[in-house]
CSV table of C-alpha atoms and ligand atoms in Angstrom, one decimal:
chain,number,residue,atom,x,y,z
W,538,MET,CA,109.1,159.1,83.6
W,539,ARG,CA,105.4,158.7,83.3
W,540,SER,CA,103.0,155.9,84.3
W,541,LYS,CA,99.3,155.4,83.7
W,542,ILE,CA,96.7,154.7,86.3
W,543,PRO,CA,95.5,151.2,85.6
W,544,THR,CA,92.2,151.2,83.8
W,545,VAL,CA,90.4,149.5,86.7
W,546,ILE,CA,90.6,152.8,88.6
W,547,SER,CA,90.0,155.3,85.9
W,548,SER,CA,88.1,155.1,82.6
W,549,ALA,CA,90.0,158.2,81.5
W,550,PRO,CA,93.7,157.5,82.5
W,551,ILE,CA,95.6,160.4,83.9
W,552,THR,CA,99.4,160.4,83.7
W,553,PHE,CA,101.6,161.2,86.7
W,554,LYS,CA,105.2,162.0,86.8
W,555,ARG,CA,107.1,159.5,88.8
W,556,LEU,CA,109.5,161.1,91.2
W,557,LEU,CA,110.8,157.9,92.9
W,558,PRO,CA,111.0,154.4,91.7
W,559,PRO,CA,108.3,152.0,93.0
W,560,ASP,CA,109.3,150.0,96.0
W,561,ASP,CA,109.5,146.9,93.9
W,562,PRO,CA,112.8,145.2,93.3
W,563,ALA,CA,111.5,143.3,90.3
W,564,GLY,CA,110.2,146.5,88.7
W,565,THR,CA,107.1,144.8,87.4
W,566,ARG,CA,104.4,146.5,89.4
W,567,GLU,CA,102.5,149.6,88.3
W,568,ILE,CA,103.5,152.6,90.2
W,569,LEU,CA,99.9,153.6,91.1
W,570,ALA,CA,99.5,151.7,94.2
W,571,GLY,CA,95.9,150.5,93.9
W,572,LEU,CA,97.1,147.4,92.3
W,573,GLY,CA,98.9,146.3,95.4
W,574,LEU,CA,95.7,146.8,97.3
W,575,ARG,CA,93.7,144.9,94.9
W,576,GLU,CA,96.0,141.9,95.2
W,577,ARG,CA,95.3,141.9,98.9
W,578,SER,CA,91.5,142.1,98.5
W,579,SER,CA,89.2,139.2,99.1
W,580,GLY,CA,88.5,138.1,95.6
W,581,ALA,CA,91.9,138.7,94.1
W,582,PRO,CA,94.7,136.3,93.3
W,583,ALA,CA,97.0,135.5,96.2
W,584,ARG,CA,100.1,137.5,95.3
W,585,GLY,CA,101.9,139.8,97.7
W,586,PRO,CA,101.9,143.6,97.2
W,587,ALA,CA,105.1,145.5,96.3
W,588,GLY,CA,107.7,144.9,98.9
W,589,ALA,CA,105.9,142.0,100.5
W,590,SER,CA,107.0,138.4,100.3
W,591,PRO,CA,105.0,136.3,97.9
W,592,GLY,CA,102.2,134.1,99.2
W,593,ALA,CA,98.7,134.6,100.5
W,594,PRO,CA,98.7,138.3,101.4
W,595,ASP,CA,96.1,137.9,104.1
W,596,ALA,CA,97.7,134.8,105.7
W,597,GLY,CA,98.0,135.2,109.5
W,598,ARG,CA,96.2,138.6,109.6
W,599,THR,CA,93.5,139.2,112.1
W,600,ARG,CA,92.3,142.5,110.8
W,601,PRO,CA,92.1,144.2,107.3
W,602,TYR,CA,95.0,145.9,105.6
W,603,VAL,CA,94.2,149.5,106.4
W,604,VAL,CA,95.1,152.3,104.0
W,605,LEU,CA,94.4,156.0,104.9
W,606,ASN,CA,93.8,158.4,102.1
W,607,MET,CA,93.9,162.2,102.9
W,608,VAL,CA,94.4,165.5,101.1
W,609,SER,CA,96.0,168.6,102.6
W,610,THR,CA,97.3,172.0,101.6
W,611,LEU,CA,101.0,172.8,101.6
W,612,ASP,CA,100.5,174.4,105.1
W,613,GLY,CA,98.7,171.3,106.4
W,614,ARG,CA,95.0,172.3,106.2
W,615,ALA,CA,92.7,169.4,105.7
W,616,THR,CA,89.6,171.5,105.0
W,617,LEU,CA,88.6,174.8,103.4
W,618,GLN,CA,85.1,176.0,104.4
W,619,GLY,CA,84.6,172.8,106.3
W,620,ARG,CA,85.1,170.5,103.3
W,621,SER,CA,88.0,168.7,101.6
W,622,GLY,CA,86.6,169.2,98.1
W,623,PRO,CA,88.3,172.6,97.6
W,624,LEU,CA,91.7,170.9,98.1
W,625,SER,CA,91.1,168.4,95.4
W,626,ASP,CA,91.5,168.4,91.6
W,627,PRO,CA,90.8,165.9,88.8
W,628,ALA,CA,93.9,163.8,89.4
W,629,ASP,CA,93.2,163.7,93.2
W,630,ARG,CA,89.7,162.7,92.5
W,631,ALA,CA,91.0,159.9,90.1
W,632,LEU,CA,93.1,158.6,92.9
W,633,PHE,CA,90.3,158.9,95.4
W,634,HIS,CA,87.9,156.9,93.3
W,635,GLY,CA,90.6,154.6,92.1
W,636,LEU,CA,91.5,153.6,95.6
W,637,ARG,CA,87.8,153.0,96.3
W,638,SER,CA,87.6,150.8,93.2
W,639,VAL,CA,90.1,148.3,94.5
W,640,VAL,CA,89.3,147.7,98.1
W,641,ASP,CA,86.8,145.5,100.0
W,642,ALA,CA,85.5,148.3,102.2
W,643,VAL,CA,85.7,152.0,102.7
W,644,MET,CA,85.5,153.5,106.2
W,645,ALA,CA,84.9,157.0,107.5
W,646,GLY,CA,84.1,158.7,110.8
W,647,ALA,CA,80.6,159.9,111.2
W,648,GLY,CA,81.9,163.5,111.2
W,649,THR,CA,83.2,163.1,107.7
W,650,VAL,CA,80.1,161.2,106.5
W,651,ARG,CA,77.9,164.0,107.7
W,652,ALA,CA,80.1,166.9,106.5
W,653,GLU,CA,80.8,165.4,103.1
W,654,ARG,CA,77.3,164.0,102.7
W,655,TYR,CA,78.4,160.5,101.7
W,656,GLY,CA,76.6,158.8,99.0
W,657,PRO,CA,77.1,155.4,97.2
W,658,ILE,CA,80.8,154.5,97.3
W,659,VAL,CA,81.2,153.4,93.7
W,660,PRO,CA,78.5,155.1,91.7
W,661,ASP,CA,80.0,154.3,88.3
W,662,PRO,CA,78.5,151.1,86.8
W,663,ASP,CA,81.6,150.4,84.6
W,664,THR,CA,83.8,150.4,87.7
W,665,ARG,CA,81.4,148.1,89.5
W,666,ARG,CA,81.5,145.7,86.5
W,667,LEU,CA,85.3,145.8,86.6
W,668,ARG,CA,85.2,145.0,90.3
W,669,SER,CA,82.9,142.1,89.7
W,670,GLU,CA,85.1,140.7,86.9
W,671,GLN,CA,88.0,140.8,89.4
W,672,GLY,CA,86.2,138.8,92.0
W,673,LEU,CA,85.4,141.8,94.2
W,674,ARG,CA,81.9,142.5,95.4
W,675,GLU,CA,80.4,145.1,93.1
W,676,ARG,CA,80.0,147.7,95.8
W,677,PRO,CA,82.6,148.1,98.6
W,678,LEU,CA,81.1,147.8,102.1
W,679,ALA,CA,80.6,151.3,103.5
W,680,CYS,CA,81.8,151.3,107.1
W,681,VAL,CA,80.9,154.3,109.3
W,682,VAL,CA,82.3,154.8,112.8
W,683,SER,CA,79.8,156.4,115.2
W,684,ALA,CA,78.9,156.6,118.8
W,685,SER,CA,75.8,158.8,118.4
W,686,LEU,CA,74.3,157.1,115.4
W,687,ALA,CA,73.0,160.6,114.5
W,688,PHE,CA,72.7,161.0,110.8
W,689,PRO,CA,70.5,163.3,108.7
W,690,PRO,CA,67.6,161.3,107.4
W,691,ASP,CA,68.3,162.3,103.8
W,692,LEU,CA,72.0,161.2,103.9
W,693,PRO,CA,72.5,159.9,100.3
W,694,LEU,CA,74.4,156.8,101.5
W,695,LEU,CA,71.6,155.7,103.8
W,696,ALA,CA,68.9,156.5,101.2
W,697,ASP,CA,70.5,154.3,98.6
W,698,PRO,CA,68.9,150.8,98.5
W,699,ASP,CA,71.9,149.2,96.8
W,700,SER,CA,74.4,150.4,99.4
W,701,GLN,CA,75.6,148.0,102.1
W,702,VAL,CA,76.6,149.8,105.2
W,703,ALA,CA,78.3,148.6,108.4
W,704,ILE,CA,78.0,150.8,111.4
W,705,LEU,CA,81.0,150.4,113.8
W,706,THR,CA,79.8,151.4,117.2
W,707,SER,CA,79.6,150.5,120.9
W,708,SER,CA,76.0,151.7,121.1
W,709,ARG,CA,73.2,149.2,121.5
W,710,GLU,CA,70.9,151.6,119.5
W,711,SER,CA,70.0,151.1,115.8
W,712,LEU,CA,69.3,153.6,113.1
W,713,PRO,CA,65.7,154.3,112.1
W,714,GLU,CA,64.7,152.3,109.1
W,715,THR,CA,66.9,153.1,106.0
W,716,ALA,CA,66.7,152.2,102.3
W,717,ALA,CA,70.4,151.1,102.5
W,718,GLN,CA,71.2,147.6,103.9
W,719,VAL,CA,72.6,148.4,107.3
W,720,GLU,CA,74.3,146.0,109.7
W,721,TYR,CA,76.2,146.6,112.9
W,722,VAL,CA,79.6,145.8,114.2
W,723,ARG,CA,79.2,146.4,117.9
W,724,ALA,CA,82.5,146.2,119.7
W,725,GLY,CA,82.2,147.9,123.1
W,726,ARG,CA,84.8,148.0,125.9
W,727,GLU,CA,83.7,147.7,129.5
W,728,ASP,CA,83.9,151.5,129.8
W,729,GLY,CA,81.4,151.8,126.9
W,730,SER,CA,83.9,153.1,124.3
W,731,LEU,CA,84.4,151.5,120.9
W,732,ALA,CA,87.2,149.0,120.6
W,733,LEU,CA,88.4,149.8,117.1
W,734,ASP,CA,90.8,146.8,117.1
W,735,MET,CA,87.9,144.4,117.8
W,736,ALA,CA,85.7,146.1,115.3
W,737,LEU,CA,88.3,145.7,112.6
W,738,ALA,CA,88.8,142.1,113.6
W,739,GLU,CA,85.1,141.5,113.1
W,740,LEU,CA,85.1,143.2,109.8
W,741,HIS,CA,87.9,140.8,108.8
W,742,ASP,CA,86.5,137.6,110.2
W,743,ARG,CA,82.7,138.0,109.8
W,744,LEU,CA,82.4,140.3,106.8
W,745,HIS,CA,85.5,139.2,104.9
W,746,VAL,CA,87.1,142.6,104.6
W,747,ARG,CA,90.7,142.1,103.6
W,748,THR,CA,91.4,145.7,102.5
W,749,LEU,CA,90.0,148.7,104.2
W,750,LEU,CA,90.4,152.2,102.8
W,751,CYS,CA,89.9,154.8,105.5
W,752,GLU,CA,88.9,158.3,104.3
W,753,GLY,CA,89.3,160.1,107.6
W,754,GLY,CA,88.4,162.2,109.2
W,755,PRO,CA,91.2,163.7,111.4
W,756,HIS,CA,89.7,162.5,114.7
W,757,LEU,CA,89.2,158.9,113.5
W,758,ASN,CA,92.7,158.9,111.9
W,759,THR,CA,94.3,159.7,115.3
W,760,GLU,CA,92.4,156.9,117.0
W,761,LEU,CA,93.4,154.4,114.4
W,762,LEU,CA,97.0,155.4,114.4
W,763,SER,CA,97.1,155.4,118.2
W,764,ALA,CA,95.9,151.9,118.2
W,765,GLY,CA,98.4,150.8,115.6
W,766,LEU,CA,95.7,150.0,113.1
W,767,VAL,CA,97.0,151.8,110.0
W,768,ASP,CA,99.3,150.2,107.4
W,769,GLU,CA,99.7,152.9,104.8
W,770,LEU,CA,99.0,156.6,104.2
W,771,PHE,CA,98.2,158.1,100.8
W,772,LEU,CA,98.7,161.8,101.2
W,773,SER,CA,97.8,164.2,98.3
W,774,ILE,CA,99.4,167.6,98.9
W,775,SER,CA,97.5,170.3,97.1
W,776,PRO,CA,99.6,173.3,95.9
W,777,LEU,CA,97.7,175.8,98.1
W,778,LEU,CA,98.5,177.8,101.1
W,779,ALA,CA,95.4,178.6,103.2
W,780,GLY,CA,96.6,180.0,106.5
W,781,GLY,CA,94.9,179.2,109.8
W,782,ASP,CA,92.0,180.5,112.0
W,783,PRO,CA,89.1,180.2,109.5
W,784,ALA,CA,86.9,183.2,109.3
W,785,ASP,CA,83.8,181.2,110.2
W,786,GLY,CA,85.4,180.4,113.6
W,787,GLY,CA,85.5,176.6,112.8
W,788,PRO,CA,88.4,174.4,113.7
W,789,THR,CA,91.6,174.5,111.6
W,790,LEU,CA,91.7,170.8,110.9
W,791,ARG,CA,94.9,169.0,109.9
W,792,ILE,CA,94.9,165.4,108.8
W,793,LEU,CA,95.1,164.3,112.4
W,794,ALA,CA,93.1,165.9,115.2
W,795,GLY,CA,92.4,165.2,118.9
W,796,THR,CA,95.1,164.0,121.2
W,797,ASP,CA,98.8,164.0,120.4
W,798,LEU,CA,100.3,160.8,119.1
W,799,GLN,CA,102.8,159.9,121.9
W,800,PRO,CA,105.3,158.9,120.5
W,801,PRO,CA,104.7,160.2,117.0
W,802,ALA,CA,104.2,157.5,114.3
W,803,ARG,CA,107.1,156.9,112.0
W,804,LEU,CA,106.5,156.4,108.3
W,805,GLU,CA,108.6,155.4,105.3
W,806,LEU,CA,108.1,156.8,101.8
W,807,ILE,CA,107.1,154.2,99.2
W,808,SER,CA,106.4,156.4,96.2
W,809,ALA,CA,106.0,160.1,95.2
W,810,LEU,CA,104.2,161.2,92.1
W,811,GLU,CA,103.5,164.7,90.7
W,812,ARG,CA,100.9,166.2,88.5
W,813,ASP,CA,100.0,169.9,88.0
W,814,SER,CA,102.2,170.8,91.1
W,815,ARG,CA,100.3,168.4,93.3
W,816,LEU,CA,102.3,165.7,95.1
W,817,PHE,CA,100.9,162.2,95.6
W,818,LEU,CA,102.8,160.6,98.5
W,819,ARG,CA,102.4,157.0,99.6
W,820,TYR,CA,103.9,156.0,102.9
W,821,ARG,CA,104.1,152.8,104.9
W,822,VAL,CA,103.5,153.2,108.6
W,823,LEU,CA,106.5,151.6,110.4
W,824,ASP,CA,105.8,152.0,114.1
W,825,ARG,CA,105.4,154.6,116.9
W,826,GLY,CA,108.6,155.9,118.4
M,1004,NAP,N1,91.4,166.5,103.9
M,1004,NAP,C1,90.9,165.3,103.9
M,1004,NAP,O1,91.4,164.4,103.3
M,1004,NAP,C2,89.6,165.0,104.8
M,1004,NAP,C3,89.2,163.6,104.9
M,1004,NAP,C4,88.1,163.4,105.7
M,1004,NAP,C5,87.4,164.4,106.3
M,1004,NAP,N2,87.9,165.7,106.2
M,1004,NAP,C6,87.1,166.7,106.9
M,1004,NAP,O2,87.2,166.5,108.2
M,1004,NAP,C7,86.0,166.9,108.9
M,1004,NAP,C8,85.5,165.8,109.7
M,1004,NAP,O3,86.5,165.3,110.5
M,1004,NAP,P1,86.3,165.0,112.1
M,1004,NAP,O4,87.7,164.7,112.6
M,1004,NAP,O5,85.6,166.1,112.7
M,1004,NAP,O6,85.4,163.8,112.1
M,1004,NAP,P2,85.6,162.2,111.9
M,1004,NAP,O7,86.9,161.8,112.4
M,1004,NAP,O8,85.3,161.9,110.5
M,1004,NAP,O9,84.4,161.7,112.7
M,1004,NAP,C9,84.4,161.8,114.1
M,1004,NAP,C10,83.2,161.1,114.6
M,1004,NAP,O10,83.3,159.7,114.2
M,1004,NAP,C11,82.8,158.9,115.3
M,1004,NAP,N3,84.0,158.3,116.0
M,1004,NAP,C12,85.3,158.5,115.7
M,1004,NAP,N4,86.0,157.7,116.5
M,1004,NAP,C13,85.1,157.0,117.3
M,1004,NAP,C14,85.3,156.0,118.3
M,1004,NAP,N5,86.5,155.6,118.7
M,1004,NAP,N6,84.2,155.5,118.8
M,1004,NAP,C15,82.9,156.0,118.4
M,1004,NAP,N7,82.7,156.9,117.5
M,1004,NAP,C16,83.8,157.4,116.9
M,1004,NAP,C17,82.1,159.9,116.2
M,1004,NAP,O11,80.8,160.0,115.6
M,1004,NAP,P3,79.5,160.4,116.3
M,1004,NAP,O12,79.6,161.9,116.4
M,1004,NAP,O13,78.4,160.0,115.4
M,1004,NAP,O14,79.4,159.8,117.6
M,1004,NAP,C18,82.9,161.2,116.0
M,1004,NAP,O15,82.2,162.3,116.4
M,1004,NAP,C19,85.1,167.4,107.8
M,1004,NAP,O16,85.2,168.8,107.7
M,1004,NAP,C20,85.7,166.8,106.6
M,1004,NAP,O17,85.4,167.5,105.4
M,1004,NAP,C21,89.0,166.0,105.4
């Protein structure tokens, strides 16, 4: 069985084989999950996502609905030559940009923003127009988590005057002047560390972020999961085996890095799609332990 990506997330629809039925008893939802996210977003109609009870999806929530999107090789590598690009393919990029197109905000750790040289989140004008028509802001808020606030001065995201950027930090410092519109979510604990739960609550309450797509990296992922701040994981498994111990001596990153999750998080499969031997898995995070 095949289903199409909704046009809102790709101007050139790509077909996926469906391996499992969608988690949708009524069978009325598109398998490609971005729709469920759009329905939770700030400008969208108040309908529940697949599997949720109907009603205002954000009712009672104090933080955004957080979705993690990651790609890995079959043997678990999250990077090749220090980047995720070599693990991707056109279908993966369609999902990557599709998810960006339906959320209120996109978040990444500063390590990822620096390594991947982040630029404008939704560069395609047609996608921005579609977002606007659906009541979303044209450009998702770009949220960057950082303690150091150390970014290259020519980082494309910060050099773009149309980008709106929120820096999540416990630092009292600010960036040097940037072309991008930058604001700060300063949520420090007494020990000086960043309180991610408070930062996400502020994104929700002050900046009206209802759906937050987190694009990693592995260290930020671990912190979010440890704090119980992730609702779903989209994992694209690339049909590659890469081995370990990179020749350049860099770290062998997996989709989580840093400290162990104790106990491990438990997840439930929502859907599985396949295209060109790549698996697109969507999981709901249940709990830890
Ligand atoms: N396979 C994939 O899907 C995928 C996805 C994303 C990234 N990646 C790859 O992963 C690598 C980067 O990942 P990474 O794990 O090293 O970096 P990361 O998690 O993206 O970023 C780590 C940085 O984020 C900031 N940060 C994270 N948690 C924080 C907290 N609680 N408080 C304050 N600041 C916090 C710090 O920034 P400061 O250093 O500025 O203080 C920290 O150094 C890159 O090679 C990238 O290509 C792969």
